[in-house]
Short mmCIF file of C-alpha atoms in Angstrom, two decimals:
data_model
loop_
_atom_site.label_atom_id
_atom_site.label_comp_id
_atom_site.label_asym_id
_atom_site.label_seq_id
_atom_site.Cartn_x
_atom_site.Cartn_y
_atom_site.Cartn_z
CA MET A 1 3.64 -8.92 -40.45
CA ASP A 2 0.80 -6.45 -41.68
CA ALA A 3 -0.81 -4.34 -39.52
CA THR A 4 -3.88 -7.27 -38.75
CA GLU A 5 -1.20 -9.20 -36.92
CA ALA A 6 0.67 -6.35 -35.56
CA ALA A 7 -3.14 -5.09 -33.81
CA GLN A 8 -3.81 -8.13 -33.03
CA ALA A 9 -0.89 -8.64 -31.06
CA LEU A 10 -1.51 -5.29 -29.10
CA THR A 11 -4.64 -6.67 -28.11
CA GLU A 12 -3.09 -9.91 -26.69
CA ILE A 13 -0.80 -7.54 -24.62
CA ASN A 14 -3.78 -4.85 -23.42
CA LYS A 15 -5.31 -8.87 -22.55
CA ARG A 16 -2.80 -10.15 -20.36
CA GLN A 17 -2.23 -7.09 -18.48
CA GLN A 18 -5.34 -6.73 -18.03
CA GLN A 19 -6.00 -9.89 -16.42
CA THR A 20 -1.96 -9.70 -14.63
CA LEU A 21 -3.68 -5.99 -13.00
CA ARG A 22 -6.68 -8.49 -11.91
CA GLN A 23 -5.32 -10.77 -10.27
CA GLY A 24 -2.49 -9.52 -9.08
CA SER A 25 -4.30 -6.13 -7.63
CA PRO A 26 -7.41 -7.18 -6.67
CA HIS A 27 -9.61 -4.27 -6.15
CA ARG A 28 -10.41 -5.18 -2.64
CA VAL A 29 -7.55 -5.87 -0.31
CA PRO A 30 -7.85 -9.16 2.07
CA ALA A 31 -9.40 -7.69 5.36
CA TRP A 32 -5.63 -9.43 7.03
CA PHE A 33 -3.49 -7.23 4.66
CA ASN A 34 -5.57 -3.97 5.38
CA PHE A 35 -5.36 -3.74 9.62
CA GLY A 36 -2.32 -5.19 9.52
CA SER A 37 -0.48 -3.28 7.77
CA ALA A 38 -2.48 -0.26 9.95
CA ALA A 39 -1.52 -2.32 13.03
CA GLY A 40 2.23 -2.24 12.02
CA LEU A 41 1.87 2.05 11.65
CA VAL A 42 0.56 2.54 15.01
CA LEU A 43 3.73 -0.04 16.35
CA ILE A 44 6.10 2.11 14.13
CA SER A 45 4.29 5.55 15.98
CA ALA A 46 4.39 3.68 19.06
CA SER A 47 7.77 3.15 19.41
CA HIS A 48 8.70 6.84 19.69
CA ASP A 49 7.00 7.20 22.83
CA VAL A 50 8.98 4.11 24.47
CA ALA A 51 13.10 4.50 25.55
CA GLY A 52 15.35 1.94 25.26
CA TRP A 53 15.66 -1.18 23.37
CA MET A 54 12.57 -1.69 23.85
CA GLY A 55 11.35 0.98 21.75
CA THR A 56 13.86 -0.18 18.39
CA ALA A 57 12.00 -3.75 19.64
CA MET A 58 8.98 -2.52 18.01
CA ALA A 59 10.25 -0.82 15.14
CA LEU A 60 12.22 -3.71 14.08
CA THR A 61 8.99 -5.72 14.95
CA ALA A 62 6.65 -3.79 13.01
CA VAL A 63 8.69 -3.39 9.88
CA VAL A 64 8.82 -7.32 9.99
CA VAL A 65 5.40 -7.68 10.02
CA MET A 66 4.79 -5.26 7.51
CA ILE A 67 6.92 -6.79 4.98
CA SER A 68 5.54 -10.65 5.54
CA LEU A 69 1.95 -8.86 5.01
CA ALA A 70 3.87 -7.38 2.01
CA PHE A 71 4.90 -11.27 1.10
CA ALA A 72 2.00 -13.07 2.11
CA LEU A 73 -0.61 -10.96 0.00
CA GLU A 74 2.53 -11.55 -3.09
CA ARG A 75 1.88 -15.16 -2.61
CA LEU A 76 -1.39 -15.56 -2.31
CA THR A 77 -2.10 -13.28 -5.60
CA GLY A 78 0.23 -15.32 -7.40
CA VAL A 79 1.73 -12.78 -8.83
CA ARG A 80 4.71 -10.22 -8.71
CA LEU A 81 3.44 -6.61 -9.41
CA ARG A 82 5.73 -5.18 -11.81
CA LEU A 83 5.65 -1.13 -10.47
CA ARG A 84 5.13 0.56 -13.55
CA ALA A 85 2.34 -1.90 -13.79
CA GLN A 86 0.38 0.63 -11.45
CA ARG A 87 -0.84 3.59 -11.57
CA TRP A 88 1.48 6.26 -9.23
CA THR A 89 -0.96 9.13 -9.04
CA PRO A 90 -3.14 7.26 -6.43
CA MET A 91 -0.77 5.52 -4.32
CA VAL A 92 1.43 8.97 -3.97
CA LEU A 93 -1.98 10.42 -2.92
CA PHE A 94 -2.54 7.74 -0.40
CA GLY A 95 0.70 8.05 1.36
CA THR A 96 0.79 11.57 1.37
CA ALA A 97 -2.69 11.94 2.96
CA VAL A 98 -1.13 9.17 5.71
CA LEU A 99 1.98 10.99 6.29
CA THR A 100 0.49 14.42 6.65
CA THR A 101 -2.01 12.90 9.35
CA LEU A 102 1.22 10.80 11.15
CA ILE A 103 3.05 14.27 11.02
CA GLY A 104 1.06 16.71 11.46
CA VAL A 105 -1.12 15.15 14.62
CA GLY A 106 2.40 14.29 15.79
CA THR A 107 3.53 17.95 15.45
CA LEU A 108 0.54 19.58 17.26
CA LEU A 109 0.04 16.64 20.03
CA ARG A 110 4.35 17.31 20.75
CA LEU A 111 3.26 20.83 20.89
CA TYR A 112 1.05 20.77 23.75
CA ASP A 113 3.24 18.05 25.49
CA VAL A 114 0.29 15.47 25.61
CA PRO A 115 1.87 12.52 26.74
CA ALA A 116 1.54 9.10 24.08
CA ASP A 117 2.20 11.18 21.07
CA GLY A 118 3.54 9.11 19.08
CA THR A 119 0.85 6.21 19.93
CA ILE A 120 -2.10 8.55 19.30
CA ALA A 121 -1.12 10.05 15.40
CA GLY A 122 -0.07 6.20 15.12
CA LEU A 123 -3.66 5.73 15.26
CA ALA A 124 -4.94 8.08 13.99
CA ALA A 125 -2.61 7.74 10.38
CA ALA A 126 -3.98 3.93 11.29
CA LEU A 127 -7.27 4.82 10.70
CA VAL A 128 -6.83 6.99 6.89
CA TRP A 129 -4.58 3.70 6.20
CA VAL A 130 -7.73 1.74 6.92
CA VAL A 131 -10.72 3.76 5.06
CA ALA A 132 -8.15 4.90 2.67
CA MET A 133 -6.26 1.80 1.33
CA ALA A 134 -9.31 0.18 -0.67
CA PRO A 135 -10.02 3.33 -2.89
CA ALA A 136 -6.26 3.59 -3.52
CA GLN A 137 -5.65 0.27 -4.91
CA ALA A 138 -8.63 0.82 -6.59
CA ALA A 139 -7.95 3.78 -8.28
CA ALA A 140 -3.68 2.44 -8.86
CA SER A 141 -4.57 -1.02 -10.69
CA THR A 142 -6.84 0.60 -12.58
CA PHE A 143 -5.92 0.08 -16.55
CA ARG A 144 -3.93 2.03 -17.98
CA ASN A 145 -4.84 2.63 -21.83
CA PRO A 146 -1.86 2.60 -23.82
CA ALA A 147 -2.62 4.83 -26.60
#
C-alpha cells in the first residue's frame, strides 16, 4: 500500500464516520425525546416529595420512560453510536448545567421550607434540559478532525 492508497483509505474512513454521526446523532433532537426526557427528570425529582411506595413507583416509572426513549431514538436513527464517536465536552457541560440547576434550586427551596421543593427543582432543571439539549447535541455530534 503506497501513500496515495493510504490517504484514500483514511479519507473513506473519515467520510463514513461523518455519515454515521449525521445519521445517528441528529443535530435536531426530536421533540418527543426532548420533552419526554425532561418529563422523566421532573418525575424523578417529584418522587422525593412523595413518601412511601408511591415515590418509589414514580422514580422507577421515570427511569423506565427515559430508557425507553433512548432505545426508541436509537431504533429511529438505526445507528448505535459509540461514546468515542461524539465529543464529550458539550455533553458534560450540558449535564453539569442540568444537575447544578436541579441541586441548586432544590437546596434553596429546602432551605426555605418550600413545599414540593423536588417538583419545582425538577421543573427548573427540565427547563434547562429543553433549552440546552439541542445545542449540546449539535455541538457533541460535530465531527472531530483526527489530524
